[in-house]
Short mmCIF file of C-alpha atoms in Angstrom, two decimals:
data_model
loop_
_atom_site.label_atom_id
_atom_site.label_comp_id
_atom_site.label_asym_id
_atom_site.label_seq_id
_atom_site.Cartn_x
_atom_site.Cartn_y
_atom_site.Cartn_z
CA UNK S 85 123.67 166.48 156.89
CA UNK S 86 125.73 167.53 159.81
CA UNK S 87 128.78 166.35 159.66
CA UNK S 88 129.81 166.40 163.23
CA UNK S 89 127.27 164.24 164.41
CA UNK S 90 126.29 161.86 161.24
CA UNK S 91 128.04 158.32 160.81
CA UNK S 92 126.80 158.74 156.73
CA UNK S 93 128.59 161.98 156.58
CA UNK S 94 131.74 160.33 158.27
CA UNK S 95 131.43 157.29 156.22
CA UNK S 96 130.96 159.69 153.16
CA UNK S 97 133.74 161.88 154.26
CA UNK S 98 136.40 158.79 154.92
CA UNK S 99 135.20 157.17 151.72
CA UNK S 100 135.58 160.71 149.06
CA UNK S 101 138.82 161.54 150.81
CA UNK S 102 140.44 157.57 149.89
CA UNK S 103 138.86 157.77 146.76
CA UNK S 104 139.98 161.33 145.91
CA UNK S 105 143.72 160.03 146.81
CA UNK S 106 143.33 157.03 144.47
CA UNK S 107 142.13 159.37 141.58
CA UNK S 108 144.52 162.12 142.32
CA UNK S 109 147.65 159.72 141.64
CA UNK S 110 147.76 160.26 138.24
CA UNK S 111 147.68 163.90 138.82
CA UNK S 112 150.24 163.43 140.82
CA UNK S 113 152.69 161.95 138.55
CA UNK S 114 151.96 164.43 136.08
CA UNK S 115 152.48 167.10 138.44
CA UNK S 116 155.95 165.71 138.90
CA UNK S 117 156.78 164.81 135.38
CA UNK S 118 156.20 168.27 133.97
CA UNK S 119 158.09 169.81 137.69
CA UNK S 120 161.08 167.35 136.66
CA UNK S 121 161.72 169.61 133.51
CA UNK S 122 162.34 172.31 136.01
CA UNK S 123 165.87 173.27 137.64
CA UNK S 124 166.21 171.30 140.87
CA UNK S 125 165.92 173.90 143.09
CA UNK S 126 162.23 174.84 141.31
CA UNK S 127 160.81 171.60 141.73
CA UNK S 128 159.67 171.14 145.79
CA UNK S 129 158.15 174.51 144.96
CA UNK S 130 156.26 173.64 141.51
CA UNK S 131 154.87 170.36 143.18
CA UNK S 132 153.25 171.99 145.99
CA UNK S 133 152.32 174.84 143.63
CA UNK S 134 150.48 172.05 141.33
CA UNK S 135 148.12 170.47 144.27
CA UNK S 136 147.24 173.69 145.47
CA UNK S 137 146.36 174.43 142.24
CA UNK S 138 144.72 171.13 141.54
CA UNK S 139 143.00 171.07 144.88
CA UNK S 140 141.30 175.05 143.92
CA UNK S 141 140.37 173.56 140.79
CA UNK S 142 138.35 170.54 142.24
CA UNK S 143 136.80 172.75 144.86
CA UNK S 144 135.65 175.08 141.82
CA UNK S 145 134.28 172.65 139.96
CA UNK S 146 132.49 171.21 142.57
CA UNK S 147 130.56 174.68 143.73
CA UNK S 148 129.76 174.22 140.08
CA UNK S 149 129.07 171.01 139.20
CA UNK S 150 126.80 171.39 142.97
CA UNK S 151 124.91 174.51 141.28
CA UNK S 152 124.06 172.32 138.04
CA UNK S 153 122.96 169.59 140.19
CA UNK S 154 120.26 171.97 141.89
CA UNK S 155 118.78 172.12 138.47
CA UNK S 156 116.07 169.69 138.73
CA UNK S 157 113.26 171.31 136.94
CA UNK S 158 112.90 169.67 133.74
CA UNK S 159 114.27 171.03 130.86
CA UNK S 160 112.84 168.47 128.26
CA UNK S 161 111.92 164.92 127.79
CA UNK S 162 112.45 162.29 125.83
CA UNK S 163 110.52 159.09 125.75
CA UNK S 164 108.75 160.09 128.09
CA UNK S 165 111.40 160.85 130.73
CA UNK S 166 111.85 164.42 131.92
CA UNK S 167 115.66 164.97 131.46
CA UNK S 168 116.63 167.87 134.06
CA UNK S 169 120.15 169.72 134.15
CA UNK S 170 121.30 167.25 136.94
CA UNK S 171 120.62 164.36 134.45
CA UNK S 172 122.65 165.92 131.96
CA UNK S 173 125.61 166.38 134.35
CA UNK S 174 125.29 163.19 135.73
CA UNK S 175 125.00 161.11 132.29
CA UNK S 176 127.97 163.56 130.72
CA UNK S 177 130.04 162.27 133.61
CA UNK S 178 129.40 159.01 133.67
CA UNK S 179 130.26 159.08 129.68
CA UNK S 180 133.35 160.88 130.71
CA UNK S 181 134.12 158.42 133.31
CA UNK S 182 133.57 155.53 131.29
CA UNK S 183 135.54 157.00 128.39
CA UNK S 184 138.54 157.61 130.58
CA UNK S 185 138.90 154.41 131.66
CA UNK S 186 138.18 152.70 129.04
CA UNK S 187 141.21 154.74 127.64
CA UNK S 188 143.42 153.71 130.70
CA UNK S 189 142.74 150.26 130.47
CA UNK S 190 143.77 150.12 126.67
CA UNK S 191 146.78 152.21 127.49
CA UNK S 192 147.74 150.16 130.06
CA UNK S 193 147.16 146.59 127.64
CA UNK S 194 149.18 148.46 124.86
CA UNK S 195 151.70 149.07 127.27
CA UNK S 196 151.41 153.24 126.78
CA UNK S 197 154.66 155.18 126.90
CA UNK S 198 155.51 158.50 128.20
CA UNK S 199 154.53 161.19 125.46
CA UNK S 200 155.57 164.19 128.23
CA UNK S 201 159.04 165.08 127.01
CA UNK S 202 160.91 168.64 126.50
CA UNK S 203 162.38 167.64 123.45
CA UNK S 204 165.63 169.80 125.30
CA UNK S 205 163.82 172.76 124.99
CA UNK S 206 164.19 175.36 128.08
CA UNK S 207 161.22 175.48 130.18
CA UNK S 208 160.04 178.32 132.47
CA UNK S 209 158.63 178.14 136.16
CA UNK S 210 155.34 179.85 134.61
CA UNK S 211 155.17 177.68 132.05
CA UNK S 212 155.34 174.20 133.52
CA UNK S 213 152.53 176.31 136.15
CA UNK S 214 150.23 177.09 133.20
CA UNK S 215 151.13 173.31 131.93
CA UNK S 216 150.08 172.26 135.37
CA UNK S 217 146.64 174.20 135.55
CA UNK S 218 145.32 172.45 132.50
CA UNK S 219 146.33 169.06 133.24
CA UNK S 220 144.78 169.95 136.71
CA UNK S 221 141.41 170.75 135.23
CA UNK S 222 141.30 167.44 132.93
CA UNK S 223 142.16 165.37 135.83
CA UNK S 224 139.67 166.69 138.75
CA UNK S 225 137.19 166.15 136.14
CA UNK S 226 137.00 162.21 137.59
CA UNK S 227 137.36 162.89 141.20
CA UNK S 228 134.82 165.88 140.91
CA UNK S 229 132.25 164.17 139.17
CA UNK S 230 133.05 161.03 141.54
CA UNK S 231 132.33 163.11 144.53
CA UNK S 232 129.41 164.28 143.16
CA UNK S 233 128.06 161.62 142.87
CA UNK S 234 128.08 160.36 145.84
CA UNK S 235 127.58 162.71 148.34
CA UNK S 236 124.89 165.35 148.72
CA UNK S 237 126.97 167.38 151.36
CA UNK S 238 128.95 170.16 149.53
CA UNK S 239 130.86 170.69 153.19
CA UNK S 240 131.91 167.03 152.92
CA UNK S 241 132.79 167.31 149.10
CA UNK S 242 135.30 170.22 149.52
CA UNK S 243 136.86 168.72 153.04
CA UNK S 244 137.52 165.16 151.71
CA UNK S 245 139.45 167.18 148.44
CA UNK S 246 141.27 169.50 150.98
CA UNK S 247 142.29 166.06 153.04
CA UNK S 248 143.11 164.51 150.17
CA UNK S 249 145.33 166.73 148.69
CA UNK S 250 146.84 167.51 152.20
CA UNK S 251 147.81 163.87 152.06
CA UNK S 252 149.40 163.94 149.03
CA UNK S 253 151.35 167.08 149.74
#
């Protein structure tokens, strides 16, 4: 798909870069919860730190995830389906997807406090950075897997998560 000159790569591109800007709001917060432990001075930079680091991670995952999906030879079957490595990725995520908000929509019933506090304990610049790489990797998970999903355009994929997080910066 060329994306210069194809409305459905537009259309894709406009409609992963929104939706990667709705999902990336709880990264977001998190990203600023963890940098608000930080001296004041250290927090502008741990922010933009964080989304560059979240936005590497998504791009990572989705060269990977896009490998996987390549994988259509069958691998086995079962009732008579042949179940390829792009099934697998594509059911695991749409477990994980469904998981995760089912989990957000109890939280949010339940009424879900904050569990992210320092307990007054001194945090380090590196620290809340490491902090910020694995919450990073748990939260792409839904935007990658979201993208994935719905475009075949790898080109798209990465610039809708670069505009996205460009946005949010």
């Amino acid at each position: 798909m060329d994306l210069l000159t194809s409305p459905e790569a537009w259309i894709a591109l406009a409609t992963l870069t929104t939706l990667e800007i709705v999902l990336g709001i709880d990264n977001i917060v998190f990203i600023s919860v963890l940098a608000d432990r930080l001296p004041a001075d250290e927090r502008p930079k741990a922010r933009q730190l964080g989304l560059l680091l979240a936005m590497l991670t998504r791009i990572l995952l989705l060269f990977s995830i896009s490998l996987i999906m390549r994988l259509t030879e069958p691998l086995f079957e079962v009732f008579e389906h042949s179940v390829s490595g792009k099934d697998l990725i594509l059911i695991v995520g749409g477990l994980f997807l469904l998981t995760k908000s089912t989990r957000e929509i109890h939280s949010k019933m339940e009424g879900g406090g904050d569990e992210e506090r320092s307990g007054g304990k001194a945090v380090t610049f590196g620290g809340v950075l490491i902090q910020i790489a694995i919450l990073d990797m748990v939260f792409s998970l839904d935007s990658v897997i979201t993208a994935v999903g719905m475009a075949d355009d790898l080109v798209v994929m990465v610039t809708a998560v670069t505009l996205a997080v460009g946005v949010m910066m």
